[in-house]
Coordinates of C-alpha atoms and ligand atoms in Angstrom, one line a residue:
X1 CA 3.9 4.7 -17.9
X2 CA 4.3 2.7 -15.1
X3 CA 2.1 -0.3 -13.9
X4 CA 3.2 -1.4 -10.8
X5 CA 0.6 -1.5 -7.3
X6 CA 1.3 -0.9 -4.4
X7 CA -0.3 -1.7 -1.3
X8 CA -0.3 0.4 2.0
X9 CA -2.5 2.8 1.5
X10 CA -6.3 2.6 2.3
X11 CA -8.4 5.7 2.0
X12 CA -10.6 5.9 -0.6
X13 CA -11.7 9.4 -1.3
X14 CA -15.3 10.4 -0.9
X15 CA -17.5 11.6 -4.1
X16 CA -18.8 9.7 -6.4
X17 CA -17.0 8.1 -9.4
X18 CA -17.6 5.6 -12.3
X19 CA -15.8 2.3 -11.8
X20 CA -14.2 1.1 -15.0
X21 CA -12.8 -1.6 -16.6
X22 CA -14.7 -4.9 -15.2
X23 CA -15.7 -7.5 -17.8
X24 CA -19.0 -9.3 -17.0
X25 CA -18.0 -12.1 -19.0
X26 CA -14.3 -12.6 -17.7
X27 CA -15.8 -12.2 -14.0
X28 CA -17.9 -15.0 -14.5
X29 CA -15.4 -17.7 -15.1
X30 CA -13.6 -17.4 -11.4
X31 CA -13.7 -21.1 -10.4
X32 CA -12.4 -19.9 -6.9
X33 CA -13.8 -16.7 -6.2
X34 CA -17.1 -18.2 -6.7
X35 CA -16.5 -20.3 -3.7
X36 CA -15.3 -16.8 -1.4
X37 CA -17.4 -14.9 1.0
X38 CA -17.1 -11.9 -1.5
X39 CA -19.3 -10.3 -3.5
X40 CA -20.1 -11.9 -7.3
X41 CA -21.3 -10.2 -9.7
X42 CA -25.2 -9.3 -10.8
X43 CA -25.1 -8.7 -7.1
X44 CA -26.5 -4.9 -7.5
X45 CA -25.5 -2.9 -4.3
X46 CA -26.3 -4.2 -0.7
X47 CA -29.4 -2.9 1.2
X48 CA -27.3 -2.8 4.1
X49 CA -23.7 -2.9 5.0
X50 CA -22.1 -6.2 6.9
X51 CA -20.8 -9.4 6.8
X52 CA -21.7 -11.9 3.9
X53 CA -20.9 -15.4 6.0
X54 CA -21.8 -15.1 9.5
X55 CA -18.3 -15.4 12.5
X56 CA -17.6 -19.1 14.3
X57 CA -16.4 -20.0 17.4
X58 CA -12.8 -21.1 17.6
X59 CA -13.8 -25.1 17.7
X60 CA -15.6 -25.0 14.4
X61 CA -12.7 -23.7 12.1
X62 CA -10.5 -25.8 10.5
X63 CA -8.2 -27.4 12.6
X64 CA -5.8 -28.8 10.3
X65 CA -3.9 -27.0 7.6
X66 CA -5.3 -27.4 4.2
X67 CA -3.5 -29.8 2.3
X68 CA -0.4 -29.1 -0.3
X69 CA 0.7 -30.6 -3.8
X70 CA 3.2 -33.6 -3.0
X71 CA 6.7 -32.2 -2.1
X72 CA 5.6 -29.2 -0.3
X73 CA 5.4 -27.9 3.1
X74 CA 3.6 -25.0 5.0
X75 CA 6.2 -23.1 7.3
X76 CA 5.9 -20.1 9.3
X77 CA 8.0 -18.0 8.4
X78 CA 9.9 -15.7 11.4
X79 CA 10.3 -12.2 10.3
X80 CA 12.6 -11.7 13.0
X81 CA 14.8 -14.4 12.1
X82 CA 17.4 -12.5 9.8
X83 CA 18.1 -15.3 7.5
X84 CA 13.5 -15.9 7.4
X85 CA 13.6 -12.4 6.4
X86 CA 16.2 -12.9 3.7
X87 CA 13.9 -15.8 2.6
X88 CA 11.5 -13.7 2.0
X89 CA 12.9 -10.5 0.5
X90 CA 14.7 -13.6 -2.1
X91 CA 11.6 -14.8 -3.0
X92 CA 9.5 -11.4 -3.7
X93 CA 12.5 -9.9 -5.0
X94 CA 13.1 -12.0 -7.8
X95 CA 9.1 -13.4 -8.2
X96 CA 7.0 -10.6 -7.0
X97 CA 5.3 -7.9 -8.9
X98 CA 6.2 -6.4 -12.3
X99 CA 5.2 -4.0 -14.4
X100 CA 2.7 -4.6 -18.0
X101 CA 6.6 -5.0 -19.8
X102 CA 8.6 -6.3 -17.0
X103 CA 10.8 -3.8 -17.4
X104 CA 10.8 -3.1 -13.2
X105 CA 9.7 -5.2 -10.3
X106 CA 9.1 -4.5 -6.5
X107 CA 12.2 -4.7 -4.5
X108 CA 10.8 -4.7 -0.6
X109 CA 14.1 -4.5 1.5
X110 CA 14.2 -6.5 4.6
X111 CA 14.1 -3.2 6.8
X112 CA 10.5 -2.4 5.2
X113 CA 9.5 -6.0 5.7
X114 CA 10.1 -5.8 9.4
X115 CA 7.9 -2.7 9.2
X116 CA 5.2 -3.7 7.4
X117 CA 4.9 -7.4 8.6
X118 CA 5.0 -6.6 12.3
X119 CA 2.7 -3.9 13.2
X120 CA 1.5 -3.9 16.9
X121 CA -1.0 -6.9 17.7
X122 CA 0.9 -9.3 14.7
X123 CA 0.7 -13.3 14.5
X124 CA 3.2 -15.0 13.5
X125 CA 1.2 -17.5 12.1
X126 CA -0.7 -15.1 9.8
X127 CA 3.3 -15.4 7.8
X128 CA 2.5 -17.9 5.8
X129 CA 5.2 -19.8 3.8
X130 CA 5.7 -22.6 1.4
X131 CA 8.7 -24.6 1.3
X132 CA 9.9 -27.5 -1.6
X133 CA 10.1 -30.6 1.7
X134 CA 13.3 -32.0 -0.1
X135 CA 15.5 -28.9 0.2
X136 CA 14.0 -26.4 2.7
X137 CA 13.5 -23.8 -0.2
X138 CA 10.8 -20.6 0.2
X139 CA 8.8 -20.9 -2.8
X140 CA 5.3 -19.2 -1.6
X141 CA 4.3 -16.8 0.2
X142 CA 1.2 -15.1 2.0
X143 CA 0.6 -12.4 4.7
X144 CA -1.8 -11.0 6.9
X145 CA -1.3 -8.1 9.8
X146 CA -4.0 -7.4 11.8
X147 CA -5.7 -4.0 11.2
X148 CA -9.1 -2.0 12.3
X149 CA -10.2 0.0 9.5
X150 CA -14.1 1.6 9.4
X151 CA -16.1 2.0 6.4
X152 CA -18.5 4.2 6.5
X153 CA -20.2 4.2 9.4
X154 CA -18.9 0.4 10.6
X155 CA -16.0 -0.2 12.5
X156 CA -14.6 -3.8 12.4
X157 CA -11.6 -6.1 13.0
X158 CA -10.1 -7.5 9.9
X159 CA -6.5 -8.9 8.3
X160 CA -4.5 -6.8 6.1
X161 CA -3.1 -9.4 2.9
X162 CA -0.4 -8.6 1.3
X163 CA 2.7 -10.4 -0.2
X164 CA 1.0 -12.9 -2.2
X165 CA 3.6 -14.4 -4.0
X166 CA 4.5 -17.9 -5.8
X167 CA 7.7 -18.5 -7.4
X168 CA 7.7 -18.3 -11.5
X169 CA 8.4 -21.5 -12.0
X170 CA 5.3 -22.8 -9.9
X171 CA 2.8 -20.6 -11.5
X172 CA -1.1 -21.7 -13.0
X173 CA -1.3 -24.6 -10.8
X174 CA -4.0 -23.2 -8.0
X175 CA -1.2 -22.8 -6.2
X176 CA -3.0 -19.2 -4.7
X177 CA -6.4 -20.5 -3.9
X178 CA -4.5 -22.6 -1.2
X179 CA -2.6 -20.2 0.0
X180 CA -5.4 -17.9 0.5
X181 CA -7.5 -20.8 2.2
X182 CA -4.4 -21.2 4.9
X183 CA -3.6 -17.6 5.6
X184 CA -8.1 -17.1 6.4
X185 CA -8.3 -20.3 8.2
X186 CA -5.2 -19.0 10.5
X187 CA -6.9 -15.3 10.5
X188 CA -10.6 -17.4 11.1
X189 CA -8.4 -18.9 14.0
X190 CA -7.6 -15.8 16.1
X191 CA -11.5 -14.9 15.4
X192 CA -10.9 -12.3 12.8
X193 CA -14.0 -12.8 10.3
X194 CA -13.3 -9.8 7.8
X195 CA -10.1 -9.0 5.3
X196 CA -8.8 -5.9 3.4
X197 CA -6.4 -6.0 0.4
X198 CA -5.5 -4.8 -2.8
X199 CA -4.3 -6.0 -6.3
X200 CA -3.4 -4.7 -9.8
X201 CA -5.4 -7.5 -10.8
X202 CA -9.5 -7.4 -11.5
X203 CA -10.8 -10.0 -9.5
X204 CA -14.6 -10.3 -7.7
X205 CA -15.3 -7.3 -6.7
X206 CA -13.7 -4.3 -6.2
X207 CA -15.1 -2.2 -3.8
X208 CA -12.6 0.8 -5.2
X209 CA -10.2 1.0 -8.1
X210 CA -7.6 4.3 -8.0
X211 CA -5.1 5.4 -10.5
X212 CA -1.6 5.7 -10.0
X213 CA 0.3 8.9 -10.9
X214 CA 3.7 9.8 -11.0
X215 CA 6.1 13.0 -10.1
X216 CA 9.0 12.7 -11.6
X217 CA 12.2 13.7 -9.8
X218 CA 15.2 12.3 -11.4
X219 CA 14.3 13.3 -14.8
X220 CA 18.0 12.0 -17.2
X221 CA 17.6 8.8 -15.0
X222 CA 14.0 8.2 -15.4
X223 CA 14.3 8.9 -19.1
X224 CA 17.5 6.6 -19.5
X225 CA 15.7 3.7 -17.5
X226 CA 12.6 4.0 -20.0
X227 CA 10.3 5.0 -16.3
X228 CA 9.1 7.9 -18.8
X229 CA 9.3 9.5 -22.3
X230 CA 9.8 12.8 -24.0
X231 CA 6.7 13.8 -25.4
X232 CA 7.3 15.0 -28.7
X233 CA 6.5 18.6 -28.3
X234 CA 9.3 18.7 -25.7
X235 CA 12.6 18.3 -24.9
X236 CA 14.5 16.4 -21.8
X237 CA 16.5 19.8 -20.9
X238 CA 12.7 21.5 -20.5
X239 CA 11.4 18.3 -19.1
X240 CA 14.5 18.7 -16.5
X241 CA 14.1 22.6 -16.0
X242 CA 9.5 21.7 -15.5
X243 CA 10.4 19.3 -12.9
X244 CA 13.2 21.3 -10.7
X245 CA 12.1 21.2 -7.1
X246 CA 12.9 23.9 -4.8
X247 CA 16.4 23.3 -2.3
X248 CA 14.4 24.1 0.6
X249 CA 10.5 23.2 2.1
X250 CA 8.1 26.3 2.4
X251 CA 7.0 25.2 5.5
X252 CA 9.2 24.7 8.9
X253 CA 8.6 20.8 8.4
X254 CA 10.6 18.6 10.8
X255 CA 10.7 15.2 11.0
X256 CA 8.4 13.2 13.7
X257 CA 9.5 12.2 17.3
X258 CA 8.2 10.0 20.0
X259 CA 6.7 13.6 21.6
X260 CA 4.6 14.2 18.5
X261 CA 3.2 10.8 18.7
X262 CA 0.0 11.7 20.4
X263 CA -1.0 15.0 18.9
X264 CA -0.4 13.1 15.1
X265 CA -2.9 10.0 16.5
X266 CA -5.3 12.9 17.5
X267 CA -5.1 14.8 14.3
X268 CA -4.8 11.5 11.9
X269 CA -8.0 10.2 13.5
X270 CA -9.3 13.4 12.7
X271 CA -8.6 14.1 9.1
X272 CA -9.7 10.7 8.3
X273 CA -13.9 11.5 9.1
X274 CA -12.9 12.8 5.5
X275 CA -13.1 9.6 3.9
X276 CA -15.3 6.6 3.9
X277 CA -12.5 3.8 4.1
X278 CA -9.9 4.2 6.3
X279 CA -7.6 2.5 9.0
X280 CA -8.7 3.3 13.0
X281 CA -5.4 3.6 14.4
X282 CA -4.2 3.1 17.8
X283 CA -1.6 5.3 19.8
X284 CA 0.9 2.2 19.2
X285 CA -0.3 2.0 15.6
X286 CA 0.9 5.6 14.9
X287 CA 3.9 4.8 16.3
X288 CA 4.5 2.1 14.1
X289 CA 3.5 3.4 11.4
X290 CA 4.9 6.8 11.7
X291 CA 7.8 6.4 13.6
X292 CA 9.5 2.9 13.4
X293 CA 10.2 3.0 9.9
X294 CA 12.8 5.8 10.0
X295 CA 15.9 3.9 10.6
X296 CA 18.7 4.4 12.7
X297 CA 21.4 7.3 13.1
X298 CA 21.0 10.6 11.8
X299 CA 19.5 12.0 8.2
X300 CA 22.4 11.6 5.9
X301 CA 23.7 8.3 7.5
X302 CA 22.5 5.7 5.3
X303 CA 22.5 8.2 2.5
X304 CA 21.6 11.7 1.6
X305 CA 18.4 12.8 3.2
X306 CA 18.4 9.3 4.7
X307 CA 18.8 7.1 8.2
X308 CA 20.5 3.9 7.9
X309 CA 17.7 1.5 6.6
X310 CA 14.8 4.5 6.8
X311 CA 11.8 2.7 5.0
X312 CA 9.4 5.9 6.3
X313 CA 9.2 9.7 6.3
X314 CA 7.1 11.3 8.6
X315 CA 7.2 15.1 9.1
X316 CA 5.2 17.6 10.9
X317 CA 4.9 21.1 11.5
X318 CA 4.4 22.7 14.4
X319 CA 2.8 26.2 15.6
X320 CA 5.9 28.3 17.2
X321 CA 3.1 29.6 19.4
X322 CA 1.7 27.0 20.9
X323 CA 3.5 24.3 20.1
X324 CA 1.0 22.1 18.9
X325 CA 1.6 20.0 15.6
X326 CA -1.1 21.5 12.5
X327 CA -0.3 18.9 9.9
X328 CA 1.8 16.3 9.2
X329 CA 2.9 14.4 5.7
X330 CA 4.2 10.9 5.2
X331 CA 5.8 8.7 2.3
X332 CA 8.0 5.9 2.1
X333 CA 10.4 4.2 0.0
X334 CA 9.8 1.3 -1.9
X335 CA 12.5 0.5 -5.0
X336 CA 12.0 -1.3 -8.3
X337 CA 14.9 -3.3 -9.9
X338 CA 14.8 -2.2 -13.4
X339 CA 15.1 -5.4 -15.1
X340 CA 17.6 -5.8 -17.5
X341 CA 19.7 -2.7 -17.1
X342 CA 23.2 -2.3 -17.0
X343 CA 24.1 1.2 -15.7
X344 CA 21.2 1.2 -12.8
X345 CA 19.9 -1.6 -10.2
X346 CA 17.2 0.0 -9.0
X347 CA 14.6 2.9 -9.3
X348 CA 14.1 4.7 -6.0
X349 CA 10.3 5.3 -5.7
X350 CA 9.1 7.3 -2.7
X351 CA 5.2 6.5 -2.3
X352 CA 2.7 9.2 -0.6
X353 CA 1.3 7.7 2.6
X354 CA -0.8 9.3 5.2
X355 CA -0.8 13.5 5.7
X356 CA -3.7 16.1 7.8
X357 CA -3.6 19.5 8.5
X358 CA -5.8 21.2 11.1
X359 CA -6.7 23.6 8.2
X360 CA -9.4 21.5 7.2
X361 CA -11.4 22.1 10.0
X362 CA -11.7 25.5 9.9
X363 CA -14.8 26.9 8.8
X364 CA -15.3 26.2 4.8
X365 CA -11.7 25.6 4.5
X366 CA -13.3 22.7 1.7
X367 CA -15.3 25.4 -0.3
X368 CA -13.0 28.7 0.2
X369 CA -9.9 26.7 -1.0
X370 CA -8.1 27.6 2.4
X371 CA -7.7 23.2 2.4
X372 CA -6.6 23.0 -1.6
X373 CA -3.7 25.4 -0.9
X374 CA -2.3 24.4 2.3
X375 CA -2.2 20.8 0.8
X376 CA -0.3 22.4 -2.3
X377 CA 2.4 23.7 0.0
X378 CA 2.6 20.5 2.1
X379 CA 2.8 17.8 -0.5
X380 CA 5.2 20.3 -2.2
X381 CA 7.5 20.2 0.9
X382 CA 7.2 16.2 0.9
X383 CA 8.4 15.8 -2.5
X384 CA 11.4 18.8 -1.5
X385 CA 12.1 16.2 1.0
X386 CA 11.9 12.9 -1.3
X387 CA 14.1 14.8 -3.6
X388 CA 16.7 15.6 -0.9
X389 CA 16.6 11.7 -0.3
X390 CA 17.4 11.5 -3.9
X391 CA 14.2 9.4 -4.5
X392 CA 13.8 9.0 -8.4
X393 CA 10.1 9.8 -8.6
X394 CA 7.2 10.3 -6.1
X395 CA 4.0 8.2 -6.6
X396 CA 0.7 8.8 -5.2
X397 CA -3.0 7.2 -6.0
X398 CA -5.9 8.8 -6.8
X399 CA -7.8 8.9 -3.0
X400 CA -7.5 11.0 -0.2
X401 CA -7.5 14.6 -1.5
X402 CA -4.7 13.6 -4.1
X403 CA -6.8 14.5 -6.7
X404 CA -6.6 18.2 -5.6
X405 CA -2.8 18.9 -6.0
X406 CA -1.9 16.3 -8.3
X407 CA -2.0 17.9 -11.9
X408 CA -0.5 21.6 -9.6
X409 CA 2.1 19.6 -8.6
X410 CA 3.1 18.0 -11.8
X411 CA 2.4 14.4 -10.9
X412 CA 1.8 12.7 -14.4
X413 CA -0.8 10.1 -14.9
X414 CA 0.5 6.3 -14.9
X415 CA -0.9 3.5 -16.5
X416 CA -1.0 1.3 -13.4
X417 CA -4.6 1.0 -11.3
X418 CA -5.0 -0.5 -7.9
X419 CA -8.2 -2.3 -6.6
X420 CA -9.2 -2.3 -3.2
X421 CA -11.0 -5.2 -2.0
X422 CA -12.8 -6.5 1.0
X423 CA -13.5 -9.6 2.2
X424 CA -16.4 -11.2 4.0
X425 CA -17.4 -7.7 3.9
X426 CA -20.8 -6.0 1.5
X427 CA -20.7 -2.2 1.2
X428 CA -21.9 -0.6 -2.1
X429 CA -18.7 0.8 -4.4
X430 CA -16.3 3.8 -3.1
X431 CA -15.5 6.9 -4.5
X432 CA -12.7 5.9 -7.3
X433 CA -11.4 6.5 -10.4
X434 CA -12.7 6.5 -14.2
X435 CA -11.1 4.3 -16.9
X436 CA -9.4 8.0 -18.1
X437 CA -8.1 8.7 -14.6
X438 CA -10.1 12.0 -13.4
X439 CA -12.6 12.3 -10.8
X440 CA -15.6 12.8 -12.2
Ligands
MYA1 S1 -1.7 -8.7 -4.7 C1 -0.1 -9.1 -5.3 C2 -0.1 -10.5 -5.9 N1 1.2 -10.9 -6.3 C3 1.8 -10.8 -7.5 O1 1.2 -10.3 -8.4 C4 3.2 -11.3 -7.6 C5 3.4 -12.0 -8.9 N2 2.5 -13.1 -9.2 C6 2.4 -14.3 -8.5 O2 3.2 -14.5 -7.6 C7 1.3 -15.2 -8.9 O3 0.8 -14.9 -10.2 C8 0.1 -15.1 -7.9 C9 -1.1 -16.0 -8.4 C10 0.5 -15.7 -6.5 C11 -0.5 -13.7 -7.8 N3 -5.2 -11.8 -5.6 O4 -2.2 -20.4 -8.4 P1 -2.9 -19.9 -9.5 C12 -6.4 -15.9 -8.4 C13 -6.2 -12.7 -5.4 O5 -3.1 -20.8 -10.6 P2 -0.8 -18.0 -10.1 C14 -1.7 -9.3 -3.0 O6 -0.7 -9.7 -2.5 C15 -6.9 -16.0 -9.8 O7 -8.0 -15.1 -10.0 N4 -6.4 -13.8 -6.2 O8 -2.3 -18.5 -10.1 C16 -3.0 -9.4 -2.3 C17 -7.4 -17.5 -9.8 O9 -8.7 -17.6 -9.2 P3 -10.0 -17.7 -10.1 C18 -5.6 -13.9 -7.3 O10 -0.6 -17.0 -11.1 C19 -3.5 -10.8 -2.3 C20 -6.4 -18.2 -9.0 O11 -5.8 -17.2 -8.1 C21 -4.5 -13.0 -7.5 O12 0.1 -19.2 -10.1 C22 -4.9 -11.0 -1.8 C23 -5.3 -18.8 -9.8 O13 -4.4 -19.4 -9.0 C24 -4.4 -11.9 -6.6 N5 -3.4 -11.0 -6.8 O14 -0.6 -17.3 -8.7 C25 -5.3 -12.4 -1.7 N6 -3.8 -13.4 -8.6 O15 -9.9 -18.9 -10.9 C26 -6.7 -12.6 -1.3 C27 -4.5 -14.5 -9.0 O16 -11.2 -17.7 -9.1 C28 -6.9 -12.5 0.2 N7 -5.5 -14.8 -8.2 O17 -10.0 -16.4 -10.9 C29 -8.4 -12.8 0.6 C30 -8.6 -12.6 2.1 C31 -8.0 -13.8 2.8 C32 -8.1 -13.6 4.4 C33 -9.5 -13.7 4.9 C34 -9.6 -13.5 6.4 C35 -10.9 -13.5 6.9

């Protein structure tokens, strides 16, 4: 039942797929996406893939920053800084994004802002704040990481935007379009040209729209939080005993270090020739992503199954033979505060991010099924895993190869979609989801 986006993850699945839920009419009446390099609608699908407004040198962009309502500021804000970072978790933790009922609302800890907002390569500048000038207070905020991601058969520099956020109180006054303008005239300013990002919202044009789904791990807790129901021919002892997860994972998994780094960049960049959007990622970017996040200490220091501040969990498993790592599985942790709830702050929601396995390349592994059941038993031992972290439920979108051990695995559908967007960028539509959430 849940509606809440999320944002990391890029791949769109390959095959092909109706795209529901866009509303000529309502698309028409976007006073400032008209104005965007994107594409608008009655467009049809490009003849050829590439940019829609040609790159400039540095001297012809925009020099000075665009200009605020009276009373505001722009300020950049430090990540590093730890009362910036505090800024910013306050803001998106009490303004960011909330679910259809606002019953639950992103809770991005500091530790998983210094993860996601500095990947190897960042600007500062692309942290783009917006402060009340009389008291110094954050109010807005926009962000952009830098990020090389091919679609297709195009490889090309681009921003990654997330954390779009204005304070409730400052909402429906064009507030956004600003903030948007700022953060690409800073990315047009270290001659990035191109954008990816993604939004719960329809907006021109989605170039992708997956579904959410749920696997529920904490069933009383999910149930007493209103995450989920008891369907009426059921009860919550059988939901409990359905969603039991095994003590133990099948295979010898073992979480990533530095000496796996290499062989997980190798195999990643692999696995992704599956898929027709996805992120080109350097042996630094693997780190980052991969490694950094896990926090500090051992597993059961910051909880069970947990580091102290561990935002990612990244395991792999390794041939006893030859030592070489045959597939991998990520997720990572991203809370909700459920709003207005006495007995619980937060829901703990472990999100499915990247995973390979060298099974797909063997021979037909696609067609003989060899690929559908070694991803069974992989994603099985990453929710055995999430579960020993005493994550409440484990989410995962409809792209990759989720589709193929999602109902197996007992994830339920959710009511939350995700649209993936480009900017500056034509490419006919991606593989997605329909409006009743299969594959078709
Ligand atoms: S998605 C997460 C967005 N955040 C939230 O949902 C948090 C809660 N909501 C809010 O804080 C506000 O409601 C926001 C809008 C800030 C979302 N993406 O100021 P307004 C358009 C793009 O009066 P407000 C994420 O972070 C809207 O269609 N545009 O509205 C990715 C309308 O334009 P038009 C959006 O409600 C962000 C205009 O803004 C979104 O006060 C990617 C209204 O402005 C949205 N999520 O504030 C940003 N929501 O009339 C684009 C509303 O034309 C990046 N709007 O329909 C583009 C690439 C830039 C870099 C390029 C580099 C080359």
């Amino acid at each position: 039942r849940q509606a809440l986006e999320q944002m990391k993850i890029m791949d769109v699945a390959k095959g092909k797929a109706g795209f529901g839920g866009i509303n000529k009419k309502d698309m028409g009446a976007h006073k400032f996406w008209a104005t965007q390099p994107v594409p608008q609608l009655d467009e049809g699908p490009p003849v050829d893939d590439g940019y829609i407004e040609p790159s400039v040198p540095r001297d012809q962009v925009r020099q000075e920053a665009y200009p605020l309502p009276n009373d505001f500021e722009w300020s950049t804000l430090d990540i590093n800084d730890p009362k910036q970072n505090k800024e910013v978790y306050d803001l998106l933790s009490l303004n960011y994004v909330e679910d259809d009922e606002a019953s639950f609302r992103f809770q991005y800890s500091s530790e998983f802002l210094q993860w996601a907002l500095k990947p190897p390569g960042y600007y500062k500048e692309w942290h783009v704040g917006v402060r009340v000038s009389s008291n110094q207070k954050l109010v807005a905020f926009i962000s952009g990481v830098p990020i090389t991601i091919r679609v297709r058969n195009k490889v090309f520099a681009a921003a990654e935007i997330n954390y779009l956020c204005i304070h409730k109180k400052l909402r429906s006054k064009r507030l956004a379009p600003v903030l948007i303008k700022e953060v690409t005239r800073q990315v047009h300013l270290q001659g990035i040209f191109q954008a990816i990002y993604t939004a719960g919202v329809v907006i021109p044009t989605p170039i992708s729209t997956c579904r959410y789904n749920h696997r529920p791990l904490n069933v009383p807790k999910l149930l007493e939080v209103g995450f989920t129901f008891v369907p009426r021919n059921s009860t919550a002892a059988r939901m409990i005993r359905m969603n039991k997860v095994p003590d133990k994972p099948t295979l010898k998994v073992r979480p990533i270090e530095e000496r796996d780094i290499v062989a997980v960049a190798d195999l990643f960049a692999r696995y992704m020739r599956r898929f027709d959007m996805v992120p080109v990622m350097s042996i630094e970017d693997v780190k980052h992503q991969f490694l950094s996040g896990e926090g500090t200490g051992k597993i059961g220091d910051g909880g069970p199954g947990k580091r102290v501040g561990q935002v990612t969990w990244t395991y792999v498993v390794e041939d006893p033979e030859t030592n070489k790592v045959t597939d991998f599985f990520s997720f990572y942790c991203l809370p909700s505060t459920i709003i207005n709830n006495v007995k619980y702050g937060t829901l703990e929601a472990g999100y499915l991010y990247y995973y390979a396995t060298e099974v797909a390349f063997q021979p037909d592994a696609d067609e003989n099924g060899q690929l559908k059941a070694r991803l069974q038993t992989l994603i099985g031992d990453a929710l055995v895993i999430a579960n020993q972290a005493k994550l409440d439920v484990f989410n995962a979108l409809t792209l990759m190869d989720n589709v193929s051990f999602l109902q197996d695995h007992k994830f339920g559908v959710g009511d939350g979609f995700l649209n993936f967007y480009l900017y500056n960028w034509r490419t006919a539509k991606l593989a997605g989801v329909t409006s009743e959430g299969g594959v078709p």
